[in-house]
Amino acid sequence: VQLQASGGGLVQAGGSLRLSCTDSGRTLSNYAMGWFRQAPGKEREFVGGIRRSGSTSYADFVKGRFTISRDNAKNTVDLQLSSLKPEDTAVYYCAASYLYGSNPTFYAYWGQGTQVTVSS
């Protein structure tokens, strides 16, 4: 699985970004997909994910600000980030698994990460 995350960048607080995860060799709809993030000096944490069924779940800190969706025709899984805060600054990773969960050890396949920086 050759996952690639893209769409990161620099945005002001309150702004939005859309991250996208794709894979050149595998069909992402066959996997549970998770989005994680890691800030400097902190552990990697679960942001949210989408099951093969299409149902989603999110970490408590998301509080309705982020949305995960699949586009099976494009073979992508997107993470829409809205109402961004400086504390959302991190490298964001997409990951694929046969089992869904918030534990990063469930996920065997990882993209390279994309940097999101939110200025105050």
Short mmCIF file of N, CA, C and O in Angstrom, two decimals, residues 5-112:
data_model
loop_
_atom_site.label_atom_id
_atom_site.label_comp_id
_atom_site.label_asym_id
_atom_site.label_seq_id
_atom_site.Cartn_x
_atom_site.Cartn_y
_atom_site.Cartn_z
N ALA A 5 -0.52 11.33 1.65
CA ALA A 5 -1.36 12.40 2.17
C ALA A 5 -0.90 13.72 1.58
O ALA A 5 0.30 13.95 1.41
N SER A 6 -1.85 14.58 1.28
CA SER A 6 -1.53 15.88 0.71
C SER A 6 -2.54 16.90 1.20
O SER A 6 -3.56 16.55 1.79
N GLY A 7 -2.24 18.17 0.91
CA GLY A 7 -3.19 19.23 1.22
C GLY A 7 -2.85 20.08 2.41
O GLY A 7 -3.58 21.04 2.70
N GLY A 8 -1.77 19.77 3.10
CA GLY A 8 -1.40 20.58 4.24
C GLY A 8 -0.89 21.95 3.83
O GLY A 8 -0.70 22.23 2.65
N GLY A 9 -0.68 22.79 4.82
CA GLY A 9 -0.19 24.12 4.55
C GLY A 9 -0.29 25.00 5.76
O GLY A 9 -0.53 24.53 6.88
N LEU A 10 -0.10 26.30 5.52
CA LEU A 10 -0.17 27.31 6.57
C LEU A 10 -1.52 28.03 6.47
O LEU A 10 -1.89 28.50 5.38
N VAL A 11 -2.22 28.13 7.58
CA VAL A 11 -3.52 28.77 7.58
C VAL A 11 -3.68 29.56 8.88
O VAL A 11 -3.10 29.20 9.90
N GLN A 12 -4.46 30.61 8.83
CA GLN A 12 -4.71 31.39 10.04
C GLN A 12 -5.76 30.70 10.91
O GLN A 12 -6.59 29.92 10.41
N ALA A 13 -5.71 30.99 12.19
CA ALA A 13 -6.71 30.45 13.10
C ALA A 13 -8.12 30.78 12.60
O ALA A 13 -8.37 31.90 12.13
N GLY A 14 -8.99 29.80 12.68
CA GLY A 14 -10.34 29.95 12.17
C GLY A 14 -10.50 29.51 10.73
O GLY A 14 -11.64 29.41 10.23
N GLY A 15 -9.40 29.27 10.07
CA GLY A 15 -9.44 28.88 8.67
C GLY A 15 -9.69 27.40 8.47
O GLY A 15 -9.93 26.65 9.43
N SER A 16 -9.62 26.99 7.20
CA SER A 16 -9.92 25.61 6.83
C SER A 16 -8.86 25.06 5.88
O SER A 16 -8.20 25.81 5.15
N LEU A 17 -8.72 23.76 5.91
CA LEU A 17 -7.89 23.02 4.96
C LEU A 17 -8.57 21.70 4.65
O LEU A 17 -9.31 21.17 5.50
N ARG A 18 -8.28 21.16 3.50
CA ARG A 18 -8.78 19.85 3.14
C ARG A 18 -7.59 18.96 2.82
O ARG A 18 -6.85 19.22 1.87
N LEU A 19 -7.43 17.93 3.61
CA LEU A 19 -6.37 16.96 3.39
C LEU A 19 -6.93 15.79 2.61
O LEU A 19 -8.09 15.41 2.79
N SER A 20 -6.09 15.21 1.78
CA SER A 20 -6.54 14.09 0.97
C SER A 20 -5.53 12.95 1.08
O SER A 20 -4.32 13.19 1.13
N CYS A 21 -6.02 11.74 1.10
CA CYS A 21 -5.18 10.56 1.17
C CYS A 21 -5.55 9.67 0.00
O CYS A 21 -6.74 9.38 -0.23
N THR A 22 -4.55 9.23 -0.72
CA THR A 22 -4.80 8.34 -1.84
C THR A 22 -3.74 7.24 -1.89
O THR A 22 -2.75 7.30 -1.16
N ASP A 23 -3.97 6.26 -2.74
CA ASP A 23 -3.02 5.17 -2.88
C ASP A 23 -2.98 4.75 -4.34
O ASP A 23 -4.02 4.61 -4.98
N SER A 24 -1.79 4.59 -4.84
CA SER A 24 -1.64 4.30 -6.26
C SER A 24 -1.85 2.83 -6.61
O SER A 24 -2.13 2.51 -7.77
N GLY A 25 -1.76 1.96 -5.61
CA GLY A 25 -1.79 0.54 -5.93
C GLY A 25 -2.94 -0.25 -5.35
O GLY A 25 -3.23 -1.35 -5.82
N ARG A 26 -3.61 0.31 -4.33
CA ARG A 26 -4.65 -0.44 -3.65
C ARG A 26 -5.95 0.36 -3.63
O ARG A 26 -5.96 1.57 -3.75
N THR A 27 -7.04 -0.35 -3.42
CA THR A 27 -8.36 0.26 -3.34
C THR A 27 -8.68 0.57 -1.89
O THR A 27 -8.86 -0.34 -1.07
N LEU A 28 -8.73 1.85 -1.56
CA LEU A 28 -8.89 2.26 -0.17
C LEU A 28 -10.24 1.87 0.42
O LEU A 28 -10.36 1.76 1.63
N SER A 29 -11.22 1.65 -0.40
CA SER A 29 -12.53 1.25 0.12
C SER A 29 -12.49 -0.15 0.76
O SER A 29 -13.41 -0.54 1.47
N ASN A 30 -11.42 -0.89 0.52
CA ASN A 30 -11.26 -2.21 1.13
C ASN A 30 -10.68 -2.13 2.54
O ASN A 30 -10.54 -3.16 3.20
N TYR A 31 -10.35 -0.92 2.98
CA TYR A 31 -9.68 -0.74 4.27
C TYR A 31 -10.46 0.21 5.16
O TYR A 31 -11.15 1.12 4.68
N ALA A 32 -10.30 -0.01 6.47
CA ALA A 32 -10.65 1.04 7.42
C ALA A 32 -9.53 2.07 7.36
O ALA A 32 -8.35 1.71 7.28
N MET A 33 -9.90 3.33 7.39
CA MET A 33 -8.92 4.40 7.25
C MET A 33 -8.94 5.29 8.48
O MET A 33 -10.01 5.66 8.99
N GLY A 34 -7.77 5.66 8.93
CA GLY A 34 -7.65 6.55 10.07
C GLY A 34 -6.81 7.76 9.72
O GLY A 34 -5.93 7.70 8.86
N TRP A 35 -7.11 8.87 10.38
CA TRP A 35 -6.27 10.05 10.33
C TRP A 35 -5.69 10.26 11.73
O TRP A 35 -6.43 10.21 12.73
N PHE A 36 -4.40 10.49 11.76
CA PHE A 36 -3.69 10.74 13.00
C PHE A 36 -2.89 12.03 12.86
O PHE A 36 -2.70 12.52 11.74
N ARG A 37 -2.43 12.55 13.97
CA ARG A 37 -1.56 13.71 13.91
C ARG A 37 -0.51 13.60 15.00
O ARG A 37 -0.71 12.94 16.02
N GLN A 38 0.59 14.27 14.74
CA GLN A 38 1.68 14.30 15.71
C GLN A 38 2.31 15.67 15.72
O GLN A 38 2.83 16.14 14.71
N ALA A 39 2.24 16.30 16.87
CA ALA A 39 2.87 17.59 17.08
C ALA A 39 4.27 17.37 17.66
O ALA A 39 4.54 16.33 18.27
N PRO A 40 5.15 18.35 17.49
CA PRO A 40 6.51 18.20 18.02
C PRO A 40 6.52 17.90 19.52
O PRO A 40 5.84 18.57 20.30
N GLY A 41 7.25 16.86 19.90
CA GLY A 41 7.37 16.50 21.31
C GLY A 41 6.19 15.76 21.88
O GLY A 41 6.16 15.48 23.09
N LYS A 42 5.21 15.44 21.03
CA LYS A 42 4.02 14.76 21.51
C LYS A 42 3.86 13.42 20.80
O LYS A 42 4.42 13.18 19.73
N GLU A 43 3.06 12.56 21.40
CA GLU A 43 2.78 11.26 20.78
C GLU A 43 1.78 11.42 19.63
O GLU A 43 0.99 12.37 19.61
N ARG A 44 1.83 10.46 18.74
CA ARG A 44 0.86 10.45 17.65
C ARG A 44 -0.52 10.16 18.23
O ARG A 44 -0.69 9.27 19.06
N GLU A 45 -1.53 10.94 17.79
CA GLU A 45 -2.87 10.77 18.32
C GLU A 45 -3.89 10.61 17.20
O GLU A 45 -3.74 11.14 16.10
N PHE A 46 -4.93 9.89 17.55
CA PHE A 46 -6.04 9.64 16.63
C PHE A 46 -6.87 10.89 16.46
O PHE A 46 -7.27 11.52 17.45
N VAL A 47 -7.13 11.25 15.22
CA VAL A 47 -8.00 12.39 14.91
C VAL A 47 -9.41 11.89 14.61
O VAL A 47 -10.40 12.39 15.12
N GLY A 48 -9.48 10.88 13.77
CA GLY A 48 -10.76 10.30 13.39
C GLY A 48 -10.54 9.25 12.34
O GLY A 48 -9.42 9.06 11.85
N GLY A 49 -11.62 8.56 11.97
CA GLY A 49 -11.49 7.51 10.98
C GLY A 49 -12.81 7.18 10.33
O GLY A 49 -13.87 7.65 10.75
N ILE A 50 -12.71 6.36 9.31
CA ILE A 50 -13.90 5.94 8.58
C ILE A 50 -13.80 4.44 8.34
O ILE A 50 -12.78 3.92 7.88
N ARG A 51 -14.86 3.74 8.70
CA ARG A 51 -14.90 2.31 8.51
C ARG A 51 -15.18 1.95 7.06
O ARG A 51 -15.56 2.81 6.27
N ARG A 52 -15.03 0.70 6.71
CA ARG A 52 -15.35 0.27 5.35
C ARG A 52 -16.83 0.51 5.05
O ARG A 52 -17.19 0.76 3.90
N SER A 53 -17.63 0.48 6.08
CA SER A 53 -19.07 0.73 5.90
C SER A 53 -19.36 2.19 5.59
O SER A 53 -20.45 2.52 5.10
N GLY A 54 -18.41 3.06 5.89
CA GLY A 54 -18.61 4.49 5.68
C GLY A 54 -18.92 5.26 6.95
O GLY A 54 -18.96 6.49 6.93
N SER A 55 -19.13 4.55 8.05
CA SER A 55 -19.39 5.25 9.30
C SER A 55 -18.08 5.84 9.83
O SER A 55 -17.00 5.32 9.58
N THR A 56 -18.22 6.95 10.53
CA THR A 56 -17.05 7.68 11.01
C THR A 56 -17.08 7.85 12.52
O THR A 56 -18.14 7.75 13.16
N SER A 57 -15.93 8.11 13.07
CA SER A 57 -15.84 8.49 14.47
C SER A 57 -14.66 9.45 14.61
O SER A 57 -13.75 9.46 13.76
N TYR A 58 -14.70 10.25 15.69
CA TYR A 58 -13.71 11.30 15.85
C TYR A 58 -13.24 11.38 17.30
O TYR A 58 -13.96 11.00 18.23
N ALA A 59 -12.05 11.91 17.47
CA ALA A 59 -11.56 12.18 18.81
C ALA A 59 -12.38 13.31 19.43
O ALA A 59 -12.94 14.14 18.72
N ASP A 60 -12.42 13.32 20.74
CA ASP A 60 -13.23 14.32 21.44
C ASP A 60 -12.80 15.74 21.11
O ASP A 60 -13.64 16.66 21.03
N PHE A 61 -11.50 15.95 20.90
CA PHE A 61 -11.04 17.32 20.69
C PHE A 61 -11.50 17.89 19.34
O PHE A 61 -11.43 19.08 19.10
N VAL A 62 -11.99 17.03 18.45
CA VAL A 62 -12.47 17.51 17.15
C VAL A 62 -13.71 18.37 17.32
O VAL A 62 -13.86 19.42 16.68
N LYS A 63 -14.65 17.93 18.17
CA LYS A 63 -15.84 18.70 18.51
C LYS A 63 -16.56 19.26 17.30
O LYS A 63 -16.92 20.44 17.26
N GLY A 64 -16.75 18.44 16.29
CA GLY A 64 -17.53 18.84 15.13
C GLY A 64 -16.80 19.71 14.13
O GLY A 64 -17.39 20.16 13.15
N ARG A 65 -15.52 19.93 14.31
CA ARG A 65 -14.78 20.82 13.42
C ARG A 65 -14.23 20.09 12.19
O ARG A 65 -13.94 20.73 11.17
N PHE A 66 -14.03 18.79 12.30
CA PHE A 66 -13.40 18.04 11.21
C PHE A 66 -14.39 17.01 10.66
O PHE A 66 -15.25 16.49 11.39
N THR A 67 -14.25 16.71 9.36
CA THR A 67 -15.11 15.71 8.74
C THR A 67 -14.28 14.82 7.84
O THR A 67 -13.48 15.30 7.04
N ILE A 68 -14.50 13.52 7.96
CA ILE A 68 -13.81 12.54 7.12
C ILE A 68 -14.81 11.96 6.14
O ILE A 68 -15.95 11.64 6.50
N SER A 69 -14.36 11.80 4.91
CA SER A 69 -15.24 11.25 3.87
C SER A 69 -14.43 10.43 2.89
O SER A 69 -13.21 10.59 2.78
N ARG A 70 -15.12 9.56 2.21
CA ARG A 70 -14.50 8.75 1.15
C ARG A 70 -15.03 9.18 -0.21
O ARG A 70 -16.21 9.53 -0.33
N ASP A 71 -14.19 9.12 -1.21
CA ASP A 71 -14.63 9.23 -2.59
C ASP A 71 -14.09 7.99 -3.29
O ASP A 71 -12.94 7.96 -3.73
N ASN A 72 -14.92 6.97 -3.36
CA ASN A 72 -14.44 5.69 -3.90
C ASN A 72 -14.09 5.80 -5.38
O ASN A 72 -13.20 5.10 -5.87
N ALA A 73 -14.77 6.66 -6.10
CA ALA A 73 -14.47 6.83 -7.52
C ALA A 73 -13.06 7.38 -7.72
O ALA A 73 -12.38 7.04 -8.70
N LYS A 74 -12.64 8.24 -6.82
CA LYS A 74 -11.31 8.83 -6.90
C LYS A 74 -10.28 8.06 -6.07
O LYS A 74 -9.09 8.39 -6.11
N ASN A 75 -10.75 7.08 -5.31
CA ASN A 75 -9.87 6.31 -4.42
C ASN A 75 -9.17 7.22 -3.41
O ASN A 75 -7.96 7.14 -3.22
N THR A 76 -9.94 8.09 -2.80
CA THR A 76 -9.40 9.01 -1.81
C THR A 76 -10.20 8.96 -0.52
O THR A 76 -11.38 8.58 -0.50
N VAL A 77 -9.54 9.33 0.56
CA VAL A 77 -10.19 9.56 1.84
C VAL A 77 -9.75 10.96 2.29
O VAL A 77 -8.55 11.22 2.41
N ASP A 78 -10.69 11.82 2.48
CA ASP A 78 -10.40 13.22 2.79
C ASP A 78 -10.68 13.56 4.25
O ASP A 78 -11.55 12.96 4.88
N LEU A 79 -9.93 14.53 4.73
CA LEU A 79 -10.14 15.08 6.07
C LEU A 79 -10.33 16.58 5.91
O LEU A 79 -9.38 17.30 5.58
N GLN A 80 -11.54 17.03 6.11
CA GLN A 80 -11.86 18.46 6.05
C GLN A 80 -11.64 19.06 7.43
O GLN A 80 -12.28 18.65 8.40
N LEU A 81 -10.73 20.01 7.50
CA LEU A 81 -10.40 20.69 8.76
C LEU A 81 -11.02 22.08 8.73
O LEU A 81 -10.75 22.86 7.81
N SER A 82 -11.81 22.40 9.73
CA SER A 82 -12.44 23.71 9.81
C SER A 82 -12.25 24.28 11.20
O SER A 82 -11.92 23.56 12.15
N SER A 83 -12.46 25.59 11.30
CA SER A 83 -12.31 26.28 12.59
C SER A 83 -10.98 25.89 13.26
O SER A 83 -10.94 25.56 14.45
N LEU A 84 -9.94 25.95 12.48
CA LEU A 84 -8.64 25.50 12.96
C LEU A 84 -8.10 26.40 14.07
O LEU A 84 -8.32 27.62 14.07
N LYS A 85 -7.38 25.77 14.98
CA LYS A 85 -6.78 26.45 16.12
C LYS A 85 -5.27 26.24 16.07
O LYS A 85 -4.80 25.24 15.51
N PRO A 86 -4.50 27.12 16.69
CA PRO A 86 -3.05 26.91 16.71
C PRO A 86 -2.65 25.55 17.27
O PRO A 86 -1.66 24.96 16.82
N GLU A 87 -3.41 25.04 18.21
CA GLU A 87 -3.09 23.73 18.80
C GLU A 87 -3.36 22.56 17.85
O GLU A 87 -3.02 21.42 18.15
N ASP A 88 -3.95 22.84 16.69
CA ASP A 88 -4.11 21.81 15.67
C ASP A 88 -2.86 21.64 14.81
O ASP A 88 -2.80 20.76 13.95
N THR A 89 -1.87 22.49 15.04
CA THR A 89 -0.62 22.40 14.29
C THR A 89 0.06 21.06 14.55
O THR A 89 0.30 20.68 15.70
N ALA A 90 0.34 20.32 13.46
CA ALA A 90 0.92 18.99 13.58
C ALA A 90 1.17 18.45 12.17
O ALA A 90 0.71 19.03 11.18
N VAL A 91 1.88 17.34 12.12
CA VAL A 91 1.93 16.56 10.89
C VAL A 91 0.76 15.59 10.93
O VAL A 91 0.58 14.87 11.92
N TYR A 92 -0.02 15.59 9.88
CA TYR A 92 -1.20 14.75 9.79
C TYR A 92 -0.90 13.56 8.89
O TYR A 92 -0.37 13.72 7.79
N TYR A 93 -1.27 12.38 9.38
CA TYR A 93 -1.01 11.13 8.67
C TYR A 93 -2.32 10.40 8.38
O TYR A 93 -3.22 10.38 9.22
N CYS A 94 -2.38 9.78 7.21
CA CYS A 94 -3.47 8.84 6.96
C CYS A 94 -2.90 7.43 7.09
O CYS A 94 -1.70 7.21 6.87
N ALA A 95 -3.76 6.50 7.47
CA ALA A 95 -3.33 5.14 7.69
C ALA A 95 -4.45 4.18 7.32
O ALA A 95 -5.63 4.53 7.41
N ALA A 96 -4.07 2.98 6.91
CA ALA A 96 -5.03 1.97 6.47
C ALA A 96 -4.90 0.71 7.31
O ALA A 96 -3.80 0.33 7.70
N SER A 97 -6.05 0.10 7.54
CA SER A 97 -6.07 -1.10 8.37
C SER A 97 -7.21 -2.00 7.96
O SER A 97 -8.20 -1.55 7.38
N TYR A 98 -7.08 -3.28 8.29
CA TYR A 98 -8.19 -4.19 8.10
C TYR A 98 -9.14 -4.15 9.30
O TYR A 98 -10.28 -4.60 9.20
N LEU A 99 -8.65 -3.61 10.41
CA LEU A 99 -9.47 -3.47 11.61
C LEU A 99 -9.58 -2.00 11.96
O LEU A 99 -8.59 -1.26 11.90
N TYR A 100 -10.75 -1.57 12.34
CA TYR A 100 -10.94 -0.17 12.67
C TYR A 100 -10.72 0.08 14.15
O TYR A 100 -11.13 -0.70 15.00
N GLY A 101 -10.08 1.21 14.46
CA GLY A 101 -9.92 1.59 15.84
C GLY A 101 -9.10 2.85 15.96
O GLY A 101 -8.59 3.37 14.96
N SER A 102 -8.98 3.35 17.17
CA SER A 102 -8.24 4.59 17.40
C SER A 102 -6.79 4.34 17.78
O SER A 102 -6.00 5.27 17.88
N ASN A 103 -6.44 3.07 18.00
CA ASN A 103 -5.07 2.74 18.38
C ASN A 103 -4.20 2.68 17.13
O ASN A 103 -4.49 1.91 16.21
N PRO A 104 -3.14 3.46 17.07
CA PRO A 104 -2.31 3.47 15.86
C PRO A 104 -1.67 2.11 15.56
O PRO A 104 -1.33 1.84 14.40
N THR A 105 -1.56 1.25 16.55
CA THR A 105 -0.97 -0.07 16.30
C THR A 105 -1.88 -0.96 15.44
O THR A 105 -1.44 -1.96 14.90
N PHE A 106 -3.15 -0.58 15.32
CA PHE A 106 -4.07 -1.34 14.44
C PHE A 106 -3.71 -1.16 12.97
O PHE A 106 -4.08 -1.96 12.14
N TYR A 107 -3.01 -0.06 12.66
CA TYR A 107 -2.83 0.36 11.28
C TYR A 107 -1.47 -0.08 10.76
O TYR A 107 -0.44 0.33 11.27
N ALA A 108 -1.51 -0.92 9.73
CA ALA A 108 -0.27 -1.47 9.18
C ALA A 108 0.35 -0.57 8.13
O ALA A 108 1.55 -0.66 7.87
N TYR A 109 -0.47 0.27 7.52
CA TYR A 109 0.01 1.06 6.39
C TYR A 109 -0.17 2.54 6.68
O TYR A 109 -1.26 2.98 7.09
N TRP A 110 0.90 3.29 6.43
CA TRP A 110 0.92 4.72 6.75
C TRP A 110 1.41 5.54 5.57
O TRP A 110 2.32 5.13 4.86
N GLY A 111 0.80 6.72 5.42
CA GLY A 111 1.31 7.69 4.47
C GLY A 111 2.46 8.46 5.09
O GLY A 111 2.78 8.31 6.27
N GLN A 112 3.05 9.35 4.32
CA GLN A 112 4.25 10.06 4.75
C GLN A 112 3.94 11.27 5.62
O GLN A 112 4.85 11.80 6.25
#
